[in-house]
Every structure is written in C-alpha cells, then in structure tokens.
Short mmCIF file of C-alpha atoms in Angstrom, two decimals:
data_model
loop_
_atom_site.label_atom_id
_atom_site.label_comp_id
_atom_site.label_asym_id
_atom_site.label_seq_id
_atom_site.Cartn_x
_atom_site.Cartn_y
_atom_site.Cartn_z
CA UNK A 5 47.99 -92.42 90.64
CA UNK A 6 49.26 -94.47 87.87
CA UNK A 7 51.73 -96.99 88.35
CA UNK A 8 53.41 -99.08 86.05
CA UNK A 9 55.36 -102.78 86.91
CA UNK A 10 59.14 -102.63 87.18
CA UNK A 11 58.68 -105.96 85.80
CA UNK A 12 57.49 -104.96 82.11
CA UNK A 13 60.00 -104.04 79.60
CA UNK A 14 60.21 -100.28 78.99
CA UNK A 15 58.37 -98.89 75.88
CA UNK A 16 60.86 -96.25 74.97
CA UNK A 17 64.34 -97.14 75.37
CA UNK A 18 67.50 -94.66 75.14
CA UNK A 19 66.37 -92.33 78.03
CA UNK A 20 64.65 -90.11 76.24
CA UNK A 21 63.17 -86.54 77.49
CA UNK A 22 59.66 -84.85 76.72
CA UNK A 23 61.84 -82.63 74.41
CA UNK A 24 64.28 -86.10 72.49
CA UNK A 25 60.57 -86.71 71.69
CA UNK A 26 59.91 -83.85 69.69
CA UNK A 27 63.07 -83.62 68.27
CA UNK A 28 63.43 -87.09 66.92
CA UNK A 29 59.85 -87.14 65.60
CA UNK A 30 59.70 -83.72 64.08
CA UNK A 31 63.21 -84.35 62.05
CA UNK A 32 62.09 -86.56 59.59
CA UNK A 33 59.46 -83.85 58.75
CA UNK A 34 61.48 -80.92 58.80
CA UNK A 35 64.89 -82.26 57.24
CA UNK A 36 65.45 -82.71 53.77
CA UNK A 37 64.12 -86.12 52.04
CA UNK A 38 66.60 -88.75 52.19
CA UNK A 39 68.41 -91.00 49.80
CA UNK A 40 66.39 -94.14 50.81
CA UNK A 41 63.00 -91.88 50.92
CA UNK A 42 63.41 -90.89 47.60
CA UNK A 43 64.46 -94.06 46.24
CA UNK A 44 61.30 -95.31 47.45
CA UNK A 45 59.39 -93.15 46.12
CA UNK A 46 60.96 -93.66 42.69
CA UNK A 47 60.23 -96.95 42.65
CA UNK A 48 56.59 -96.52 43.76
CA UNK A 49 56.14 -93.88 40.94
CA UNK A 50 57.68 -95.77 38.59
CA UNK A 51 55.30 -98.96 39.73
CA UNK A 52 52.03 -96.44 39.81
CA UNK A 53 52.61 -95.20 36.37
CA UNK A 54 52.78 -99.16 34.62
CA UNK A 55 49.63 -99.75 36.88
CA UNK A 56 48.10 -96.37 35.23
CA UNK A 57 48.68 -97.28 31.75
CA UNK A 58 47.30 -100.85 32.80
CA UNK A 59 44.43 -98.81 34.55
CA UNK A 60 44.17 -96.99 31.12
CA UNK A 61 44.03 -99.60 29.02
CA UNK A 62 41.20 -101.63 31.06
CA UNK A 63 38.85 -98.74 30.81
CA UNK A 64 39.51 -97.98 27.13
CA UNK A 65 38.74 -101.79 26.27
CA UNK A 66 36.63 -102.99 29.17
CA UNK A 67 37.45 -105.82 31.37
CA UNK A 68 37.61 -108.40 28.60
CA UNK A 69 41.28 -107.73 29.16
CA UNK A 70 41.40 -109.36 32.21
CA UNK A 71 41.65 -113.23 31.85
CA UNK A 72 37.77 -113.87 33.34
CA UNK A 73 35.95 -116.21 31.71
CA UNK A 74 32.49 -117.24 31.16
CA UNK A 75 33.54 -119.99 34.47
CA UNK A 76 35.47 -117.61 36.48
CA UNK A 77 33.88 -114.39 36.42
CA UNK A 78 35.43 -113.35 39.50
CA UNK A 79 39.49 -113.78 39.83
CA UNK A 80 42.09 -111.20 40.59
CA UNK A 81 39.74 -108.09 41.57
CA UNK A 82 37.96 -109.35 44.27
CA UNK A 83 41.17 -111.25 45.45
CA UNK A 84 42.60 -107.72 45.65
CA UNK A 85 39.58 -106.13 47.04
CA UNK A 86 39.12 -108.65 49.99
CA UNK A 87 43.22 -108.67 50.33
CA UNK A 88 43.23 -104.88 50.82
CA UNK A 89 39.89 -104.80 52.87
CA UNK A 90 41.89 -106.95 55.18
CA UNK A 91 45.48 -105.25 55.10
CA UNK A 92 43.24 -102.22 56.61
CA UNK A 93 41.96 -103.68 59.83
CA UNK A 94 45.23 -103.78 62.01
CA UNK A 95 45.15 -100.23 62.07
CA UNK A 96 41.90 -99.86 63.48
CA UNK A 97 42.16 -102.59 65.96
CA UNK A 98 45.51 -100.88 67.05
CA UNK A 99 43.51 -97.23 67.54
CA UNK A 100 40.42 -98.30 68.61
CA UNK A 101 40.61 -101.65 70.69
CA UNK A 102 43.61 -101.46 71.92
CA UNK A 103 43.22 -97.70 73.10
CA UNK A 104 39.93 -99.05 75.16
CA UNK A 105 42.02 -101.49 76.68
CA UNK A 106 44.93 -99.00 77.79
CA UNK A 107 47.13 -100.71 76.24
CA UNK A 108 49.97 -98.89 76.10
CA UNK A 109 52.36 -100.71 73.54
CA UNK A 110 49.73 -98.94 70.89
CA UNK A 111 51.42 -95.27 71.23
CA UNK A 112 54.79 -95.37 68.93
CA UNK A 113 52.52 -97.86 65.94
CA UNK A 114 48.93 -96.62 65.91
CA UNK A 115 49.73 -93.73 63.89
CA UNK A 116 51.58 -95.34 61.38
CA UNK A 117 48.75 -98.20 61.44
CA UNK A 118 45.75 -96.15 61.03
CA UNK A 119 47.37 -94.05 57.97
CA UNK A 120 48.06 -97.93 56.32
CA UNK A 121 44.41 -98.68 57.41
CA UNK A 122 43.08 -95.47 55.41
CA UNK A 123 45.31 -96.29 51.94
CA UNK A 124 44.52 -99.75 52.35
CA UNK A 125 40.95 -99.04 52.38
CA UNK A 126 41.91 -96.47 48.87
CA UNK A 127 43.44 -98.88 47.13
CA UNK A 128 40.67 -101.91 47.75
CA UNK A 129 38.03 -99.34 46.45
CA UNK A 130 39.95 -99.34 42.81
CA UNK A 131 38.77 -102.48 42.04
CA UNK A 132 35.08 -102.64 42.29
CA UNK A 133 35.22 -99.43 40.70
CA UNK A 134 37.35 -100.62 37.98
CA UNK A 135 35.23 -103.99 37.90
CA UNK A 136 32.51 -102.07 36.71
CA UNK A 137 34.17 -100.88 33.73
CA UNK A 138 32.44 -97.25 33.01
CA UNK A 139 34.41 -95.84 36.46
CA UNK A 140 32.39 -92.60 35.70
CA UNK A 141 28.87 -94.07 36.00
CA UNK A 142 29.86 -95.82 39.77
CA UNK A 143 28.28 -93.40 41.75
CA UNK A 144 24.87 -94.36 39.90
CA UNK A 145 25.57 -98.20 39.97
CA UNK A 146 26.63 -98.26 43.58
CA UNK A 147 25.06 -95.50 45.09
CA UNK A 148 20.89 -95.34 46.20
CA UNK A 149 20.91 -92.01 44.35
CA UNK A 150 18.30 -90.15 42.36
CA UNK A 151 19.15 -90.68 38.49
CA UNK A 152 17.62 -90.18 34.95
CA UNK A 153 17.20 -94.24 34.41
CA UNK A 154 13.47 -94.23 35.53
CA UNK A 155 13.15 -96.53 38.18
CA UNK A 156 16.88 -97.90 38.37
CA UNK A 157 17.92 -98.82 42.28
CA UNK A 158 21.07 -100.08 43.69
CA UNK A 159 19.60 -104.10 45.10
CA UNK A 160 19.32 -103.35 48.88
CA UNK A 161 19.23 -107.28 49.13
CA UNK A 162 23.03 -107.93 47.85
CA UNK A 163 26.07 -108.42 50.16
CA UNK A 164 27.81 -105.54 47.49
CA UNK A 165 25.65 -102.87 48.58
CA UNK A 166 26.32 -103.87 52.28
CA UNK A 167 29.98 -103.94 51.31
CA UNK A 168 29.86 -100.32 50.11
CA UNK A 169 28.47 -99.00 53.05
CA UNK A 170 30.14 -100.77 55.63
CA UNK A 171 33.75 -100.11 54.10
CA UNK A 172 32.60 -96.39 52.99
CA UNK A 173 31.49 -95.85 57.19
CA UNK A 174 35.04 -97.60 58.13
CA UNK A 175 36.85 -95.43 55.99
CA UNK A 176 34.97 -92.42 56.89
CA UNK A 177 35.35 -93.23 61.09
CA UNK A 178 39.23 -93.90 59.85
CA UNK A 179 39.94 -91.18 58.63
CA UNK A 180 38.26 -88.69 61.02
CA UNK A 181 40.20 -90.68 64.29
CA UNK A 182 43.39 -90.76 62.07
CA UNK A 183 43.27 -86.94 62.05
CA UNK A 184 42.22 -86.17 65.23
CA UNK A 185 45.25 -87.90 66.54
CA UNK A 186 46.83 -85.47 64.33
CA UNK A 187 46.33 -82.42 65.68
CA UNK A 188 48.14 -81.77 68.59
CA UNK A 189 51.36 -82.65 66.83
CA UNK A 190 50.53 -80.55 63.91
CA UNK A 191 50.32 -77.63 66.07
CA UNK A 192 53.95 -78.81 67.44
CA UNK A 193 55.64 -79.22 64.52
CA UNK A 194 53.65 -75.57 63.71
CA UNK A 195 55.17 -74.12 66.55
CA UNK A 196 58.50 -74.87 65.42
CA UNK A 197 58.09 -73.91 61.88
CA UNK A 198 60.87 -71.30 60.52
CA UNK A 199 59.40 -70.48 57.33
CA UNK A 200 56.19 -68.65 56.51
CA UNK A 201 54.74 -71.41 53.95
CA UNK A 202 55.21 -74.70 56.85
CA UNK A 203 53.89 -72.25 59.66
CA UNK A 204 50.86 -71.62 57.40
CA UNK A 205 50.39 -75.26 56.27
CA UNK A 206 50.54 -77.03 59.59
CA UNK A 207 48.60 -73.76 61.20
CA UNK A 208 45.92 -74.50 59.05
CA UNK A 209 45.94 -78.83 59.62
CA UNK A 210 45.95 -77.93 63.08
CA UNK A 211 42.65 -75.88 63.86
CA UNK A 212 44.12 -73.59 65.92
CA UNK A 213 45.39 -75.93 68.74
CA UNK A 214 46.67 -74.28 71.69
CA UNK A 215 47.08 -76.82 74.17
CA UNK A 216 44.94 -76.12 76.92
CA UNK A 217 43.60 -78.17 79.70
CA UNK A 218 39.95 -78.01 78.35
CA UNK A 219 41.20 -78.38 74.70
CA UNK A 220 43.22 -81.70 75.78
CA UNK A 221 39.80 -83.08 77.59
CA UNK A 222 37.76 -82.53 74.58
CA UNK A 223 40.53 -83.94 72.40
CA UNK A 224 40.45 -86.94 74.80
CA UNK A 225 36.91 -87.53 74.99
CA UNK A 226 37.08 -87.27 70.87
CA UNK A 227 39.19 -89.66 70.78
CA UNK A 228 37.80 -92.25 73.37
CA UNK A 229 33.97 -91.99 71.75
CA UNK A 230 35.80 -92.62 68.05
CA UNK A 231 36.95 -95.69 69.78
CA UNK A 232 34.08 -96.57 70.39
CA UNK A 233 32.57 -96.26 67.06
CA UNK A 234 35.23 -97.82 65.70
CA UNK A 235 35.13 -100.85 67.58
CA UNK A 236 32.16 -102.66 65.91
CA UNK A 237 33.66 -101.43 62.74
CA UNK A 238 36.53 -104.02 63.32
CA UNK A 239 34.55 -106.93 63.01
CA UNK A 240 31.58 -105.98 60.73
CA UNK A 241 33.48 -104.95 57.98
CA UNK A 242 35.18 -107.98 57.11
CA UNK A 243 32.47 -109.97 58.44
CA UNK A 244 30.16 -107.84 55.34
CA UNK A 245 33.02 -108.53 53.41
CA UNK A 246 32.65 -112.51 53.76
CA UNK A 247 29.00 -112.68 53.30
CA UNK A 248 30.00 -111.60 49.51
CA UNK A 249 30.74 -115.43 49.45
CA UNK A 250 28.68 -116.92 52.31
CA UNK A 251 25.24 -115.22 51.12
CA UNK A 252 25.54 -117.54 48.30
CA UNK A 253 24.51 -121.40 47.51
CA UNK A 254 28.41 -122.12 45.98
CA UNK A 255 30.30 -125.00 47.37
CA UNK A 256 32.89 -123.92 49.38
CA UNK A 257 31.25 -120.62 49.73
CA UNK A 258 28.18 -121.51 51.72
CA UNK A 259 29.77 -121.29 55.26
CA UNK A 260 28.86 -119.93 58.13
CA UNK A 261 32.33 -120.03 59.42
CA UNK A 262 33.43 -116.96 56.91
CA UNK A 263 32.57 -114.11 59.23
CA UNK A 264 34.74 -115.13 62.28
CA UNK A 265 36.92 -116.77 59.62
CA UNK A 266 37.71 -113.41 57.86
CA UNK A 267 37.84 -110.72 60.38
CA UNK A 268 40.58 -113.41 62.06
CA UNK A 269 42.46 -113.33 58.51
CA UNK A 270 42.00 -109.68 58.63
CA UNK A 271 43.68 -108.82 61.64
CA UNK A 272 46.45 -111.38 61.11
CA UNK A 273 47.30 -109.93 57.67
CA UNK A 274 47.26 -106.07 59.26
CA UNK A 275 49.39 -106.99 61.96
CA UNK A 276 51.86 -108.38 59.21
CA UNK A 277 51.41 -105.31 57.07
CA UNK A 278 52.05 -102.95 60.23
CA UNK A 279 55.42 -105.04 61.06
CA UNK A 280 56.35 -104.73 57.24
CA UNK A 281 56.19 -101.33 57.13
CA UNK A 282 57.00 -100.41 60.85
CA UNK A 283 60.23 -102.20 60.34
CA UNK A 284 61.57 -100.36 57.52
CA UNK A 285 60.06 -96.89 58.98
CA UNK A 286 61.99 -97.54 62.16
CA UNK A 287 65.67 -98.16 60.03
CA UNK A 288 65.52 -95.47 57.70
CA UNK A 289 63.81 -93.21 60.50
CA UNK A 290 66.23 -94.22 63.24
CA UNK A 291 63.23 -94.76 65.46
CA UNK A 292 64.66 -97.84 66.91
CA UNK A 293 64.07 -96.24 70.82
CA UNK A 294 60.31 -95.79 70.46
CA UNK A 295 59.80 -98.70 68.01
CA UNK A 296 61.38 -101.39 70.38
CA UNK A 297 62.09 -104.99 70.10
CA UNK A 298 59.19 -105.19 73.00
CA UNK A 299 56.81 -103.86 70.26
CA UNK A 300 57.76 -105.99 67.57
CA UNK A 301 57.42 -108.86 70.27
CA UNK A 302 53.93 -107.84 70.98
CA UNK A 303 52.67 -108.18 67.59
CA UNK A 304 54.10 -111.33 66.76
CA UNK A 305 52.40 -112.56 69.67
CA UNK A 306 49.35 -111.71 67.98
CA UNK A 307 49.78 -113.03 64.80
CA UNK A 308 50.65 -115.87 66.37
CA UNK A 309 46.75 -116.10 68.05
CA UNK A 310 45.70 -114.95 64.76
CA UNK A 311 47.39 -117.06 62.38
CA UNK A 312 45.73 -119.75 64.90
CA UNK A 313 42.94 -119.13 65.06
CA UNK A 314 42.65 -119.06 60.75
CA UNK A 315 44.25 -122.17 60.81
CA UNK A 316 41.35 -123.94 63.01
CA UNK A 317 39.11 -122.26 60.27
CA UNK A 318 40.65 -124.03 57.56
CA UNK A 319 40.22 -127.12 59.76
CA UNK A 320 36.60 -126.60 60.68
CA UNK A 321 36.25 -126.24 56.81
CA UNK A 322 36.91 -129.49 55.80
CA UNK A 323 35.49 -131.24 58.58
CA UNK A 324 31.92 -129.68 58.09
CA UNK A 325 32.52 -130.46 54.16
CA UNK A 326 32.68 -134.10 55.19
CA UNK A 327 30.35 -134.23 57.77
CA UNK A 328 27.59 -132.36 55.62
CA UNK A 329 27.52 -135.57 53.76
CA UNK A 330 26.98 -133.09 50.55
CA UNK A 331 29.20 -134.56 47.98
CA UNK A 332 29.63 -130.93 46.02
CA UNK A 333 30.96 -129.30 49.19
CA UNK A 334 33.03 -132.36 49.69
CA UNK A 335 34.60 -132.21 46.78
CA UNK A 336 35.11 -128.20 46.13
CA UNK A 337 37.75 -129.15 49.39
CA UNK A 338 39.21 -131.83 47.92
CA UNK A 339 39.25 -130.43 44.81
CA UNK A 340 41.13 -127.46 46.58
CA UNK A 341 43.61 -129.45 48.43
CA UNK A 342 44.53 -131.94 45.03
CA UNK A 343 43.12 -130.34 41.97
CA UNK A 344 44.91 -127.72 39.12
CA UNK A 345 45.28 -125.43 41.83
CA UNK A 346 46.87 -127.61 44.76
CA UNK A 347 50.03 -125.19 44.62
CA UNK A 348 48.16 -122.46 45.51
CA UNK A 349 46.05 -124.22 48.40
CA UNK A 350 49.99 -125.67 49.48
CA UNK A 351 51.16 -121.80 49.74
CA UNK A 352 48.64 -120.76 51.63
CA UNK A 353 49.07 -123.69 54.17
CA UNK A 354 52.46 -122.91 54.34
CA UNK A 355 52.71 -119.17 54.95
CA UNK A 356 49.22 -118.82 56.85
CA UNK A 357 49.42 -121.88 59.66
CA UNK A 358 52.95 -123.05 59.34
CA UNK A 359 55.12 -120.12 59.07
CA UNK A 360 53.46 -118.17 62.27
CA UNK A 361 54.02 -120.86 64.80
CA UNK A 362 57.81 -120.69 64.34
CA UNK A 363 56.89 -117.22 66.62
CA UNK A 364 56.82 -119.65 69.79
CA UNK A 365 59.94 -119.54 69.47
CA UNK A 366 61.44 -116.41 71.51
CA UNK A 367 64.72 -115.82 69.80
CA UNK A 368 62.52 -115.85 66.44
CA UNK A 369 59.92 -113.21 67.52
CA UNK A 370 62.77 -111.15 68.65
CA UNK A 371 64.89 -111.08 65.83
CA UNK A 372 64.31 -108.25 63.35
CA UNK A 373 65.41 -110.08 60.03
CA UNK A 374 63.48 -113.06 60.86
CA UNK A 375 59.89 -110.72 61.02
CA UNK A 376 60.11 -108.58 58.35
CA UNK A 377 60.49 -112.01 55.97
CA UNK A 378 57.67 -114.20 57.70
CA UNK A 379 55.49 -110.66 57.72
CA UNK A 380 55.89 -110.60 54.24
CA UNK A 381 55.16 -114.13 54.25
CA UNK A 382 52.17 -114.15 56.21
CA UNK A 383 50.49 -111.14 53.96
CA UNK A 384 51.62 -113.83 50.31
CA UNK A 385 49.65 -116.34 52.36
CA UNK A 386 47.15 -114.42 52.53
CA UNK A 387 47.02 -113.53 49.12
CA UNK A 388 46.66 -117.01 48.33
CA UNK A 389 43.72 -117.51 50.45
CA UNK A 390 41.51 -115.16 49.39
CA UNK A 391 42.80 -116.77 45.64
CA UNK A 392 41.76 -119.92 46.58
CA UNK A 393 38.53 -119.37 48.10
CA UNK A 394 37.18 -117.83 45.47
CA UNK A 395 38.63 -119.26 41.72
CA UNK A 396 38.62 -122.98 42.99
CA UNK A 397 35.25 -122.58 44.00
CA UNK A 398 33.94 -121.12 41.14
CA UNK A 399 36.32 -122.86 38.35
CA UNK A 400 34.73 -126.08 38.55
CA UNK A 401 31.17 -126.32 39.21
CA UNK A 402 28.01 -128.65 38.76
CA UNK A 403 28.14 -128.79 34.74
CA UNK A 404 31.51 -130.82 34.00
CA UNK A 405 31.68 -129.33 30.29
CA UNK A 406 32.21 -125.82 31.82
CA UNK A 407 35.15 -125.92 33.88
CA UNK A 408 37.97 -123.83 33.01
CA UNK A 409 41.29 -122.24 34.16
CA UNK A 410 41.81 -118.93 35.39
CA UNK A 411 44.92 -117.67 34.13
CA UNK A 412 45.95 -114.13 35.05
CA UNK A 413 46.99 -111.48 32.17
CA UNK A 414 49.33 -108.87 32.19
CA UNK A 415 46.61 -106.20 32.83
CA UNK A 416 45.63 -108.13 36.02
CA UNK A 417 49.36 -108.05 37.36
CA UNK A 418 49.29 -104.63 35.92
CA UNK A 419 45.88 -102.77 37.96
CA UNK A 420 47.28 -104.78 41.13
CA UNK A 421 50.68 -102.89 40.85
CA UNK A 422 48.85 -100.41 40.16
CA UNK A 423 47.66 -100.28 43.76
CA UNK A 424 51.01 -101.49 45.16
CA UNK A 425 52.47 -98.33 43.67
CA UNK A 426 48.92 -95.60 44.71
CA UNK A 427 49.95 -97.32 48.84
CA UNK A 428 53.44 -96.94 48.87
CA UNK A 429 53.34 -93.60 47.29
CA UNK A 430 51.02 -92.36 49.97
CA UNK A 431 52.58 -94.13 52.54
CA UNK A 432 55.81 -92.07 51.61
CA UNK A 433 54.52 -88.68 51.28
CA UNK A 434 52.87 -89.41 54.94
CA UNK A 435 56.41 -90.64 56.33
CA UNK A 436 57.66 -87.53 55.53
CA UNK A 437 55.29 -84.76 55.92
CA UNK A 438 53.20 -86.02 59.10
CA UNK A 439 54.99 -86.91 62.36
CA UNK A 440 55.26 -90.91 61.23
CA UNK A 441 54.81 -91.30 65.37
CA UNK A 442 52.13 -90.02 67.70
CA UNK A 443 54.37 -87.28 69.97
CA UNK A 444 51.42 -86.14 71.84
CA UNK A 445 51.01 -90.09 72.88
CA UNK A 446 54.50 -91.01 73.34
CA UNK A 447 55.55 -88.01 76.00
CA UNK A 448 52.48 -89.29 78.10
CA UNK A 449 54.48 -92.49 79.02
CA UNK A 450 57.88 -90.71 79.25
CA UNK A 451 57.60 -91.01 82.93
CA UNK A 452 55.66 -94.19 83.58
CA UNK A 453 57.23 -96.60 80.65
CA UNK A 454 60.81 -94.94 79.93
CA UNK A 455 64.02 -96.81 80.00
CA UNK A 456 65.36 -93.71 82.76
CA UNK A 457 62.51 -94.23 84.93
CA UNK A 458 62.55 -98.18 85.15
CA UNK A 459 66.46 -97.97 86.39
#
C-alpha cells in the first residue's frame, strides 16, 4: 500500500477527478489555436526565416562570414553548441533520474522537459554541421562510413568524434523514452477524436494501445529500463562535451574540473529552461492546478544546488591556476577576470552564482514573476560562460603579436536566431498537438497527491 504524508503539499491542486484530467489536458489539443499560440508562432517564424537567410548566406560564402579569425577560430558556434547541449539535460534528468527515485513532483513537467531536451539537442547539432561549411558532405566528415576518398577516416582519437556519438545515443534514448511516454495518451486523446482525419492520426502515433493490464506492465517496464539507459547519459554527455576543451594543452582549458564542472552547468541551465517555458505553458494553458507553485518551488531548489555547485567550480578554477605555479594558466584567469573581456566574465558572475542564491529566500522561490526573470537570467549567464571559456582562452595566447578580438557579425547573431526560432517553432507545434502534460502520469497520483484527498 502506498501512502503519501499529509504533511507534503499536494501536487495537483483544484480537486481535480481522473476525468478534469483528461479534459483539461486534451483541450489545448483539440480546441482551436489561440491568440497567444499563434502569436508565438509568428514571431518564431518570422525569427526562423532571418536565421534561414543567415543560414543561406553562410553556406553560399563559407564561414568567412562569421567574425573568426586566424586567433579565434572558435567563437559563437561552439558557444551555441555547448549552450544547447546543456539546455537539453534537464529533461532527461527529470525522466530518467528522477523517475528512479519516485519522485513524484516529475509527472505534470517531464513531458514538457524531455520534448525541450529533444529540440535542444536539434538545434545544437546545426552548428557543427554548419561549422563545417559543405553541410552536404557531414555525414562523410563526421561519420566512420565507407566513402570514395581512399583511405579517409573520421580521427577516433578526437573529443569531436566522441561528441557525435555520445549526443547522437542521447538524442536517440531521448527521443524513444519521449515517445513511449506518449502513447497511452495518444490513444486517449484517439479515443475521443470526432473526426475521421484526428482518429486516424493519433490511431496511428498510438500503436494500437488498448489499455490492458499486461500492456500497462510492459509499458512500465519500457519505461523503467529507458531510465536506466538514460541515466549515464546525463552525465557523460556533457562530461564528452567538456573534454572538447579539457583534452587539450590551452590555458584555461586544461582542467580536470570541466567534466563535473559542465554536467553541473548543464543541469542548472535545463532546470532554468524548463521553468522558462513551463511558466508560460502553464498561463496561456491554464494549467496552473497541475503546474503548482510546489513545482516551481522544487526546481528552484535545484538550481539553487546547481548554481552552487558551478560557482565552487569557478572557485576551484582560479585557485588551481594559482597554485599550479604555471604563469600561462595564471594569467588566462586573470586575464579573464580584468582583460577586454572582463564584462563578459562580470555577467556571468552575476547571473550564474549571484542571482540563484536570492532562491534562499522563500517568498522569492515562490513568486512566479520573480522565476521566470532570474530563469531567464540564469540561462544569459550561462551563455556567457560557455563565451568566456572558450574566446578568452583562445584570444590571447603564447605569441603576443597574435592576439586579437573576437567580434561577432550579423551572420553569427543571425544562425543563432536561427535556432532560437527552429526551438520555439517546435516547441509550439508540440504545445498544441501533443498532450503538453503526461495524463497517463498525472491520474496515477489523483488519489495519493490531490488537493481532495489531503483535506
């Protein structure tokens, strides 16, 4: 028998019946598109079709467009890529670790979290695509496949190649535990279907679910063994992703701290993305009973412990740089903290150790307006840190009469829009044709977690 404390806050509010469930859930996907849906989709058209023609032009002329230089030969795109890489991870830890732990606060967000996990991990896969500038050859470049170069091979020794087949197996386990979760409310909002083309549709996404004892223990064991693959995923993806810089011998790169480093940034920057978007799903959705203040709590709490634990990283950092007695490493930090690019190394202070610990405070971590800016916030923070680990390492190394600026063009601001608009788009079109909220999750703690059943 399962009991839960009288003590905890209840997890959906508003008394709400196995059926409200359905009903609330399924409306979004079976009313009309509303006035604030569609504005938000124009606007993340109209910012996917400048990043297109910015797209375009980068192709048709190469990546001389960009504002790399013979210094900095890595800038915005792998700032993007790592930024993206990192957006995705809440949405697995939210699925996968959280489900092992039975934590039950997961239900009403994971669904919403692993479809941001999976366009995340879409839009981060632009850029080294686009960084290679013939898009159409990629597959030969970063792929150990047969081709008609003679003896041309992908270098089974770089942190890229490691990079490509850890994100391409995250994305993959994604994506397969994203949909699974689907099914069962597929075949609800099938069920309820009144015309021929949406019974056919959802019929067809859902397999031919029919509910059954044995069909809900398979679906269950699915589920828990995805988990489990998923797990490791978590932290060797972005802890792949870091070795990109940690493999190598460049001040400021050559840390062993990265891996725990990252996969902490990571999940602090998902969490902040989930809240972003969670908030503004729950308004325009009218979700507030399943999406509670008790939720929002919960992951302020961690980014709290994660926006901690990064900013002990960024301690460490400095204090091995001095005590390594290596006066390049020493001064890549100092250079970080007081050179060209101090306002950048200032923001990222700010918004990544500063602007999380005003969560201690209760009213703060409660209060709707006062997330959805410091989740914003957090994610510009982290922006900035992936910025400034990479171009103030790289713009000023051993040779004096080489450093240089980086200085962003248009067609930089232009392919990261680009992305901006490719997430949000997709992010929309899932809002309104999938159930935004796992229903077959949800009714399971009607009983135990409800607002009806804790008075």
């Amino acid at each position: 028998m399962q009991v839960t404390s009288s003590v905890r806050e209840a997890l959906v509010t508003g008394n709400k019946t196995v059926h409200d469930v359905t009903e609330d859930i399924c409306r979004q996907v079976e009313g009309k598109p509303t006035k604030s849906w569609m504005l938000g989709m124009a606007i993340s058209l109209g910012a996917l079709a400048i990043g297109a023609y910015c797209v375009f032009v980068l192709l048709w002329e190469g990546i001389g467009v960009w504002g790399l230089n013979k210094t900095v030969g890595w800038a915005w795109d792998i700032t993007n890529f790592v930024w993206w890489v990192g957006i995705g991870h809440a949405g697995t830890l939210i699925s996968a670790i959280l489900l092992l732990f039975r934590q039950k606060w997961r239900m009403s967000i994971n669904r919403a979290a692993e479809a941001m996990t999976i366009f995340a991990v879409i839009c981060a896969a632009c850029f080294p695509g686009l960084h290679m500038g013939r898009l159409w050859l990629g597959f030969y470049w970063a792929l150990p496949l047969p081709n008609t170069f003679g003896s041309l091979w992908v270098n089974f020794n770089s942190p890229l190649l490691w990079d490509v087949f850890a994100i391409s197996t995250y994305f993959t386990v994604s994506l397969v535990f994203w949909y699974i979760g689907l099914i069962p409310d597929f075949a609800s909002i099938r069920d309820r279907a009144k015309n021929k083309i949406s019974k056919a549709v959802y019929g067809a996404l859902s397999f031919g679910w029919d509910g059954a004892a044995k069909t809900w223990s398979r679906y269950e064991t699915v589920a828990l063994i995805l988990a489990g693959l998923a797990t490791p995923l978590v932290l060797s993806v972005h802890t792949i992703v870091s070795f990109d810089f940690a493999t190598s011998v460049i001040p400021g790169w050559h840390t062993t701290i990265f891996p725990p480093y990252f996969v902490a940034g990571a999940i602090f920057s998902g969490f902040a993305m989930v809240l972003t978007l969670m908030l503004v799903t729950r308004k325009v959705f009218k979700l507030e009973d399943y999406i509670t203040i008790n939720h929002i709590e919960l992951m302020n709490i961690v980014i709290i412990i994660t926006g901690s634990i990064v900013g002990i990283a960024y301690i460490t950092e400095f204090f091995i740089a001095w005590y390594s007695g290596v006066e390049a490493e020493q001064y890549a930090f100092i250079n970080r903290a007081f050179g060209p690019y101090w306002w950048a190394y200032a923001t990222m202070m700010t918004c990544n150790v500063i602007s999380p610990q005003l969560f201690w405070v209760k009213s703060i971590r409660t209060n709707i307006a006062a997330t959805f800016i410091l989740s914003i916030v957090v994610n510009i923070g982290m922006w900035f840190e992936r910025f400034v680990i990479i171009v103030t390492s790289l713009h000023r190394d051993y040779l004096p009469s080489s450093w240089a600026m980086f200085y962003p063009t248009r067609y930089d601001v232009g392919v990261y829009l680009f992305t901006f608009g490719l997430f949000f788009t997709a992010f929309l079109l899932f809002a309104k044709f999938f159930p935004v909220i796992n229903m077959a999750e949800v009714k399971s703690i009607i009983k135990s977690s409800s607002l009806k059943e804790k008075n």
